[in-house]
Amino acid sequence: MLPVPHEGTRPADWINHSPLLNLVIGGFGLFWIIKPMAVGGFANISLDNINFILLILSVLLCRDPETFCSCVVQVTTSVRGVIIQFPLYAGIFGIIAYTSLSDVIVNFFMSFATKDNFPMVASIYSAILNMAVPSGGSKLAIGAPYILAVCSRLDIDVGKILLAYTFGDQTTTIIQPLWALPFPAMYKLDFKHILPFAFMIRIAALIIDCIFTGFVYQLI
């Protein structure tokens, strides 16, 4: 099927209707499909590998992210989020956990973080990371290796940092409107009608969170 021309007015529109993202993800995925087969042949293929192969082939056979998501919605309505998002989360976790990237991130935080300001730094960082990985468990699995390492180096109470990390997470959860799922169906709204109001609340929540983690939190 030939690509359908699309005139996007926002960056998200261009990404959703561009084949570039599919080619990048599919290309890297195809490399990792070929690698175990080249090393050990078909005997080295596990059930996880088969699931991954099917996912990557699906990405490559669809012309753009919009087409891929539409196809997934049609065939797996109730679990589409798990099928699309969680393999990517696992990939991010693998890159951080099994490469030197974790040390790079730790050294970055250590270059400016102190025992006094790290709660606020962790909170703001959590809020930003939540935009890319809007799943509490997956996000913590990705962030925990270097967040805990910084806590150990700075001799900071881990419980206090985890609370600050959670505060930041909640500020951007406001604009990940899974909590608003009943409203579009009830009132015939789209998420784009809710997001501007949620974004204003998110800015206010982030300011309050920064004040709390930057000043009040030090007294606890």
PDB file of C-alpha atoms in Angstrom:
ATOM      1  CA  MET A   1       0.000   0.000   0.000  1.00  0.00           C
ATOM      2  CA  LEU A   2       1.391   3.390  -0.981  1.00  0.00           C
ATOM      3  CA  PRO A   3       1.784   6.044   1.738  1.00  0.00           C
ATOM      4  CA  VAL A   4      -1.078   8.485   1.958  1.00  0.00           C
ATOM      5  CA  PRO A   5       0.115  12.110   1.829  1.00  0.00           C
ATOM      6  CA  HIS A   6      -0.542  13.888   5.084  1.00  0.00           C
ATOM      7  CA  GLU A   7      -0.197  17.546   5.903  1.00  0.00           C
ATOM      8  CA  GLY A   8       0.629  17.766   9.611  1.00  0.00           C
ATOM      9  CA  THR A   9       0.535  21.049  11.471  1.00  0.00           C
ATOM     10  CA  ARG A  10       2.243  19.738  14.631  1.00  0.00           C
ATOM     11  CA  PRO A  11       5.437  17.732  15.223  1.00  0.00           C
ATOM     12  CA  ALA A  12       3.342  14.833  16.531  1.00  0.00           C
ATOM     13  CA  ASP A  13       1.401  14.729  13.243  1.00  0.00           C
ATOM     14  CA  TRP A  14       4.616  14.536  11.246  1.00  0.00           C
ATOM     15  CA  ILE A  15       6.004  11.723  13.442  1.00  0.00           C
ATOM     16  CA  ASN A  16       2.743   9.752  13.338  1.00  0.00           C
ATOM     17  CA  HIS A  17       2.623   9.842   9.537  1.00  0.00           C
ATOM     18  CA  SER A  18       6.319   9.521   8.736  1.00  0.00           C
ATOM     19  CA  PRO A  19       7.893   6.119   7.937  1.00  0.00           C
ATOM     20  CA  LEU A  20      11.163   7.183   9.611  1.00  0.00           C
ATOM     21  CA  LEU A  21      10.313   5.943  13.119  1.00  0.00           C
ATOM     22  CA  ASN A  22       9.118   2.572  11.821  1.00  0.00           C
ATOM     23  CA  LEU A  23      12.322   2.161   9.806  1.00  0.00           C
ATOM     24  CA  VAL A  24      14.556   3.044  12.769  1.00  0.00           C
ATOM     25  CA  ILE A  25      12.796   0.766  15.273  1.00  0.00           C
ATOM     26  CA  GLY A  26      12.316  -1.986  12.701  1.00  0.00           C
ATOM     27  CA  GLY A  27      15.920  -1.739  11.519  1.00  0.00           C
ATOM     28  CA  PHE A  28      17.399  -2.092  14.999  1.00  0.00           C
ATOM     29  CA  GLY A  29      14.929  -4.861  15.775  1.00  0.00           C
ATOM     30  CA  LEU A  30      15.831  -6.704  12.594  1.00  0.00           C
ATOM     31  CA  PHE A  31      19.505  -6.536  13.559  1.00  0.00           C
ATOM     32  CA  TRP A  32      18.794  -8.210  16.898  1.00  0.00           C
ATOM     33  CA  ILE A  33      16.647 -10.833  15.185  1.00  0.00           C
ATOM     34  CA  ILE A  34      19.496 -11.791  12.842  1.00  0.00           C
ATOM     35  CA  LYS A  35      22.175 -11.731  15.563  1.00  0.00           C
ATOM     36  CA  PRO A  36      21.052 -14.780  17.659  1.00  0.00           C
ATOM     37  CA  MET A  37      20.271 -16.745  14.487  1.00  0.00           C
ATOM     38  CA  ALA A  38      23.738 -16.014  13.095  1.00  0.00           C
ATOM     39  CA  VAL A  39      25.408 -17.075  16.341  1.00  0.00           C
ATOM     40  CA  GLY A  40      23.450 -20.207  17.227  1.00  0.00           C
ATOM     41  CA  GLY A  41      21.073 -20.881  14.351  1.00  0.00           C
ATOM     42  CA  PHE A  42      17.393 -21.625  14.848  1.00  0.00           C
ATOM     43  CA  ALA A  43      18.211 -23.603  18.002  1.00  0.00           C
ATOM     44  CA  ASN A  44      19.019 -20.276  19.661  1.00  0.00           C
ATOM     45  CA  ILE A  45      15.497 -18.933  19.068  1.00  0.00           C
ATOM     46  CA  SER A  46      13.230 -18.856  22.136  1.00  0.00           C
ATOM     47  CA  LEU A  47       9.545 -18.054  22.547  1.00  0.00           C
ATOM     48  CA  ASP A  48      10.503 -14.483  23.505  1.00  0.00           C
ATOM     49  CA  ASN A  49      12.476 -14.208  20.257  1.00  0.00           C
ATOM     50  CA  ILE A  50       9.447 -15.373  18.262  1.00  0.00           C
ATOM     51  CA  ASN A  51       7.222 -12.750  19.898  1.00  0.00           C
ATOM     52  CA  PHE A  52       9.860 -10.112  19.178  1.00  0.00           C
ATOM     53  CA  ILE A  53      10.176 -11.222  15.546  1.00  0.00           C
ATOM     54  CA  LEU A  54       6.414 -10.908  15.042  1.00  0.00           C
ATOM     55  CA  LEU A  55       6.389  -7.448  16.625  1.00  0.00           C
ATOM     56  CA  ILE A  56       9.280  -6.149  14.504  1.00  0.00           C
ATOM     57  CA  LEU A  57       7.814  -7.570  11.292  1.00  0.00           C
ATOM     58  CA  SER A  58       4.540  -5.830  12.130  1.00  0.00           C
ATOM     59  CA  VAL A  59       6.367  -2.528  12.548  1.00  0.00           C
ATOM     60  CA  LEU A  60       8.234  -2.940   9.253  1.00  0.00           C
ATOM     61  CA  LEU A  61       5.127  -3.966   7.296  1.00  0.00           C
ATOM     62  CA  CYS A  62       3.240  -0.838   8.378  1.00  0.00           C
ATOM     63  CA  ARG A  63       4.100   2.384   6.575  1.00  0.00           C
ATOM     64  CA  ASP A  64       4.055   4.666   9.637  1.00  0.00           C
ATOM     65  CA  PRO A  65       3.279   4.692  13.386  1.00  0.00           C
ATOM     66  CA  GLU A  66      -0.325   5.757  12.764  1.00  0.00           C
ATOM     67  CA  THR A  67      -0.942   2.739  10.515  1.00  0.00           C
ATOM     68  CA  PHE A  68       0.772   0.401  12.976  1.00  0.00           C
ATOM     69  CA  CYS A  69      -1.296   1.626  15.928  1.00  0.00           C
ATOM     70  CA  SER A  70      -4.519   1.419  13.898  1.00  0.00           C
ATOM     71  CA  CYS A  71      -3.767  -2.196  12.953  1.00  0.00           C
ATOM     72  CA  VAL A  72      -2.983  -3.112  16.554  1.00  0.00           C
ATOM     73  CA  VAL A  73      -6.229  -1.508  17.746  1.00  0.00           C
ATOM     74  CA  GLN A  74      -8.228  -3.516  15.209  1.00  0.00           C
ATOM     75  CA  VAL A  75      -6.831  -6.908  16.236  1.00  0.00           C
ATOM     76  CA  THR A  76      -6.069  -6.464  19.968  1.00  0.00           C
ATOM     77  CA  THR A  77      -8.412  -3.834  21.348  1.00  0.00           C
ATOM     78  CA  SER A  78      -8.012  -4.444  25.076  1.00  0.00           C
ATOM     79  CA  VAL A  79      -4.254  -5.125  25.322  1.00  0.00           C
ATOM     80  CA  ARG A  80      -2.916  -2.803  22.643  1.00  0.00           C
ATOM     81  CA  GLY A  81      -1.074  -0.596  25.143  1.00  0.00           C
ATOM     82  CA  VAL A  82       0.814  -3.536  26.601  1.00  0.00           C
ATOM     83  CA  ILE A  83       1.772  -4.883  23.169  1.00  0.00           C
ATOM     84  CA  ILE A  84       3.079  -1.544  21.887  1.00  0.00           C
ATOM     85  CA  GLN A  85       4.589   0.082  24.968  1.00  0.00           C
ATOM     86  CA  PHE A  86       6.054  -2.582  27.205  1.00  0.00           C
ATOM     87  CA  PRO A  87       8.519  -4.088  24.692  1.00  0.00           C
ATOM     88  CA  LEU A  88       9.904  -0.568  24.247  1.00  0.00           C
ATOM     89  CA  TYR A  89      10.119  -0.106  28.027  1.00  0.00           C
ATOM     90  CA  ALA A  90      11.991  -3.417  28.301  1.00  0.00           C
ATOM     91  CA  GLY A  91      14.389  -2.248  25.586  1.00  0.00           C
ATOM     92  CA  ILE A  92      15.067   1.026  27.416  1.00  0.00           C
ATOM     93  CA  PHE A  93      15.651  -0.885  30.659  1.00  0.00           C
ATOM     94  CA  GLY A  94      18.042  -3.267  28.892  1.00  0.00           C
ATOM     95  CA  ILE A  95      20.067  -0.413  27.406  1.00  0.00           C
ATOM     96  CA  ILE A  96      20.418   1.242  30.811  1.00  0.00           C
ATOM     97  CA  ALA A  97      20.971  -1.883  32.897  1.00  0.00           C
ATOM     98  CA  TYR A  98      23.364  -3.788  30.638  1.00  0.00           C
ATOM     99  CA  THR A  99      25.514  -1.003  29.211  1.00  0.00           C
ATOM    100  CA  SER A 100      27.613   1.789  30.693  1.00  0.00           C
ATOM    101  CA  LEU A 101      24.770   4.267  30.163  1.00  0.00           C
ATOM    102  CA  SER A 102      23.765   3.891  33.821  1.00  0.00           C
ATOM    103  CA  ASP A 103      27.220   5.113  34.916  1.00  0.00           C
ATOM    104  CA  VAL A 104      26.982   8.036  32.505  1.00  0.00           C
ATOM    105  CA  ILE A 105      23.641   9.095  33.995  1.00  0.00           C
ATOM    106  CA  VAL A 106      24.922   8.679  37.560  1.00  0.00           C
ATOM    107  CA  ASN A 107      27.990  10.811  36.829  1.00  0.00           C
ATOM    108  CA  PHE A 108      25.754  13.434  35.197  1.00  0.00           C
ATOM    109  CA  PHE A 109      23.624  13.741  38.336  1.00  0.00           C
ATOM    110  CA  MET A 110      26.703  13.701  40.564  1.00  0.00           C
ATOM    111  CA  SER A 111      28.143  16.651  38.641  1.00  0.00           C
ATOM    112  CA  PHE A 112      25.581  19.028  40.178  1.00  0.00           C
ATOM    113  CA  ALA A 113      23.442  17.117  42.689  1.00  0.00           C
ATOM    114  CA  THR A 114      23.974  17.570  46.411  1.00  0.00           C
ATOM    115  CA  LYS A 115      22.385  16.050  49.474  1.00  0.00           C
ATOM    116  CA  ASP A 116      20.149  19.112  49.775  1.00  0.00           C
ATOM    117  CA  ASN A 117      18.988  19.554  46.188  1.00  0.00           C
ATOM    118  CA  PHE A 118      18.765  15.942  45.012  1.00  0.00           C
ATOM    119  CA  PRO A 119      15.150  15.433  46.224  1.00  0.00           C
ATOM    120  CA  MET A 120      14.038  18.279  43.932  1.00  0.00           C
ATOM    121  CA  VAL A 121      16.289  17.064  41.112  1.00  0.00           C
ATOM    122  CA  ALA A 122      14.860  13.542  41.397  1.00  0.00           C
ATOM    123  CA  SER A 123      11.319  14.910  41.417  1.00  0.00           C
ATOM    124  CA  ILE A 124      11.792  17.047  38.285  1.00  0.00           C
ATOM    125  CA  TYR A 125      13.633  14.233  36.518  1.00  0.00           C
ATOM    126  CA  SER A 126      10.803  11.819  37.367  1.00  0.00           C
ATOM    127  CA  ALA A 127       8.258  14.258  35.951  1.00  0.00           C
ATOM    128  CA  ILE A 128      10.196  14.486  32.664  1.00  0.00           C
ATOM    129  CA  LEU A 129      10.813  10.726  32.402  1.00  0.00           C
ATOM    130  CA  ASN A 130       7.103  10.090  33.009  1.00  0.00           C
ATOM    131  CA  MET A 131       6.347  11.778  29.688  1.00  0.00           C
ATOM    132  CA  ALA A 132       8.319   9.101  27.845  1.00  0.00           C
ATOM    133  CA  VAL A 133       7.474   6.137  30.102  1.00  0.00           C
ATOM    134  CA  PRO A 134       4.011   6.750  31.608  1.00  0.00           C
ATOM    135  CA  SER A 135       3.993   3.546  33.636  1.00  0.00           C
ATOM    136  CA  GLY A 136       4.954   3.563  37.297  1.00  0.00           C
ATOM    137  CA  GLY A 137       6.500   0.091  37.479  1.00  0.00           C
ATOM    138  CA  SER A 138       8.331   0.313  34.150  1.00  0.00           C
ATOM    139  CA  LYS A 139       9.614   3.802  34.900  1.00  0.00           C
ATOM    140  CA  LEU A 140      10.932   2.776  38.309  1.00  0.00           C
ATOM    141  CA  ALA A 141      12.648  -0.260  36.776  1.00  0.00           C
ATOM    142  CA  ILE A 142      14.361   2.065  34.309  1.00  0.00           C
ATOM    143  CA  GLY A 143      15.294   4.769  36.826  1.00  0.00           C
ATOM    144  CA  ALA A 144      16.052   2.740  39.948  1.00  0.00           C
ATOM    145  CA  PRO A 145      19.600   1.578  39.006  1.00  0.00           C
ATOM    146  CA  TYR A 146      21.049   5.076  38.830  1.00  0.00           C
ATOM    147  CA  ILE A 147      18.711   6.825  41.288  1.00  0.00           C
ATOM    148  CA  LEU A 148      19.732   4.343  44.006  1.00  0.00           C
ATOM    149  CA  ALA A 149      23.389   4.670  42.998  1.00  0.00           C
ATOM    150  CA  VAL A 150      23.258   8.459  43.468  1.00  0.00           C
ATOM    151  CA  CYS A 151      21.527   7.995  46.855  1.00  0.00           C
ATOM    152  CA  SER A 152      24.328   5.664  47.922  1.00  0.00           C
ATOM    153  CA  ARG A 153      27.075   8.055  46.838  1.00  0.00           C
ATOM    154  CA  LEU A 154      25.440  11.069  48.492  1.00  0.00           C
ATOM    155  CA  ASP A 155      24.397   9.086  51.597  1.00  0.00           C
ATOM    156  CA  ILE A 156      20.735  10.107  51.228  1.00  0.00           C
ATOM    157  CA  ASP A 157      17.793   8.252  52.722  1.00  0.00           C
ATOM    158  CA  VAL A 158      16.348   6.170  49.873  1.00  0.00           C
ATOM    159  CA  GLY A 159      12.789   6.428  51.204  1.00  0.00           C
ATOM    160  CA  LYS A 160      12.891  10.223  51.041  1.00  0.00           C
ATOM    161  CA  ILE A 161      14.131  10.195  47.436  1.00  0.00           C
ATOM    162  CA  LEU A 162      11.510   7.647  46.381  1.00  0.00           C
ATOM    163  CA  LEU A 163       8.784   9.888  47.811  1.00  0.00           C
ATOM    164  CA  ALA A 164      10.174  12.880  45.897  1.00  0.00           C
ATOM    165  CA  TYR A 165      10.411  10.685  42.791  1.00  0.00           C
ATOM    166  CA  THR A 166       6.735   9.756  43.215  1.00  0.00           C
ATOM    167  CA  PHE A 167       5.690  13.392  43.689  1.00  0.00           C
ATOM    168  CA  GLY A 168       7.280  14.297  40.350  1.00  0.00           C
ATOM    169  CA  ASP A 169       5.676  11.318  38.674  1.00  0.00           C
ATOM    170  CA  GLN A 170       2.220  12.428  39.783  1.00  0.00           C
ATOM    171  CA  THR A 171       2.600  15.943  38.388  1.00  0.00           C
ATOM    172  CA  THR A 172       2.897  14.683  34.813  1.00  0.00           C
ATOM    173  CA  THR A 173       0.416  11.847  35.310  1.00  0.00           C
ATOM    174  CA  ILE A 174      -2.140  14.668  35.178  1.00  0.00           C
ATOM    175  CA  ILE A 175      -1.417  15.109  31.457  1.00  0.00           C
ATOM    176  CA  GLN A 176      -1.350  11.353  30.787  1.00  0.00           C
ATOM    177  CA  PRO A 177      -5.153  11.260  31.069  1.00  0.00           C
ATOM    178  CA  LEU A 178      -5.809   7.564  31.641  1.00  0.00           C
ATOM    179  CA  TRP A 179      -7.795   8.748  34.660  1.00  0.00           C
ATOM    180  CA  ALA A 180     -10.104  10.563  32.224  1.00  0.00           C
ATOM    181  CA  LEU A 181     -11.032   7.530  30.115  1.00  0.00           C
ATOM    182  CA  PRO A 182     -14.762   7.595  31.065  1.00  0.00           C
ATOM    183  CA  PHE A 183     -15.223  11.235  30.081  1.00  0.00           C
ATOM    184  CA  PRO A 184     -14.546  11.034  26.297  1.00  0.00           C
ATOM    185  CA  ALA A 185     -17.166   8.299  25.989  1.00  0.00           C
ATOM    186  CA  MET A 186     -19.704  10.001  28.250  1.00  0.00           C
ATOM    187  CA  TYR A 187     -19.401  13.512  26.828  1.00  0.00           C
ATOM    188  CA  LYS A 188     -18.088  12.758  23.306  1.00  0.00           C
ATOM    189  CA  LEU A 189     -14.773  14.482  23.938  1.00  0.00           C
ATOM    190  CA  ASP A 190     -11.294  13.862  22.643  1.00  0.00           C
ATOM    191  CA  PHE A 191      -8.163  13.918  24.803  1.00  0.00           C
ATOM    192  CA  LYS A 192      -7.053  17.081  23.002  1.00  0.00           C
ATOM    193  CA  HIS A 193     -10.028  18.857  24.595  1.00  0.00           C
ATOM    194  CA  ILE A 194      -8.890  17.803  28.079  1.00  0.00           C
ATOM    195  CA  LEU A 195      -5.134  18.281  27.784  1.00  0.00           C
ATOM    196  CA  PRO A 196      -4.998  22.127  27.821  1.00  0.00           C
ATOM    197  CA  PHE A 197      -6.793  22.235  31.176  1.00  0.00           C
ATOM    198  CA  ALA A 198      -4.767  19.319  32.541  1.00  0.00           C
ATOM    199  CA  PHE A 199      -1.551  21.033  31.399  1.00  0.00           C
ATOM    200  CA  MET A 200      -2.372  24.175  33.409  1.00  0.00           C
ATOM    201  CA  ILE A 201      -2.991  22.050  36.507  1.00  0.00           C
ATOM    202  CA  ARG A 202       0.264  20.205  35.828  1.00  0.00           C
ATOM    203  CA  ILE A 203       2.288  23.450  35.782  1.00  0.00           C
ATOM    204  CA  ALA A 204       0.771  24.527  39.106  1.00  0.00           C
ATOM    205  CA  ALA A 205       1.408  21.072  40.602  1.00  0.00           C
ATOM    206  CA  LEU A 206       5.042  21.097  39.433  1.00  0.00           C
ATOM    207  CA  ILE A 207       5.662  24.518  41.006  1.00  0.00           C
ATOM    208  CA  ILE A 208       4.178  23.363  44.318  1.00  0.00           C
ATOM    209  CA  ASP A 209       6.189  20.150  44.092  1.00  0.00           C
ATOM    210  CA  CYS A 210       9.451  22.053  43.497  1.00  0.00           C
ATOM    211  CA  ILE A 211       8.762  24.318  46.480  1.00  0.00           C
ATOM    212  CA  PHE A 212       7.973  21.326  48.675  1.00  0.00           C
ATOM    213  CA  THR A 213      10.933  19.164  47.646  1.00  0.00           C
ATOM    214  CA  GLY A 214      13.300  22.132  47.538  1.00  0.00           C
ATOM    215  CA  PHE A 215      12.492  23.696  50.910  1.00  0.00           C
ATOM    216  CA  VAL A 216       9.809  22.091  53.062  1.00  0.00           C
ATOM    217  CA  TYR A 217      11.037  18.556  52.311  1.00  0.00           C
ATOM    218  CA  GLN A 218      14.402  19.345  53.908  1.00  0.00           C
ATOM    219  CA  LEU A 219      12.687  19.858  57.273  1.00  0.00           C
ATOM    220  CA  ILE A 220      11.097  16.402  57.319  1.00  0.00           C
TER     221      ILE A 220
END
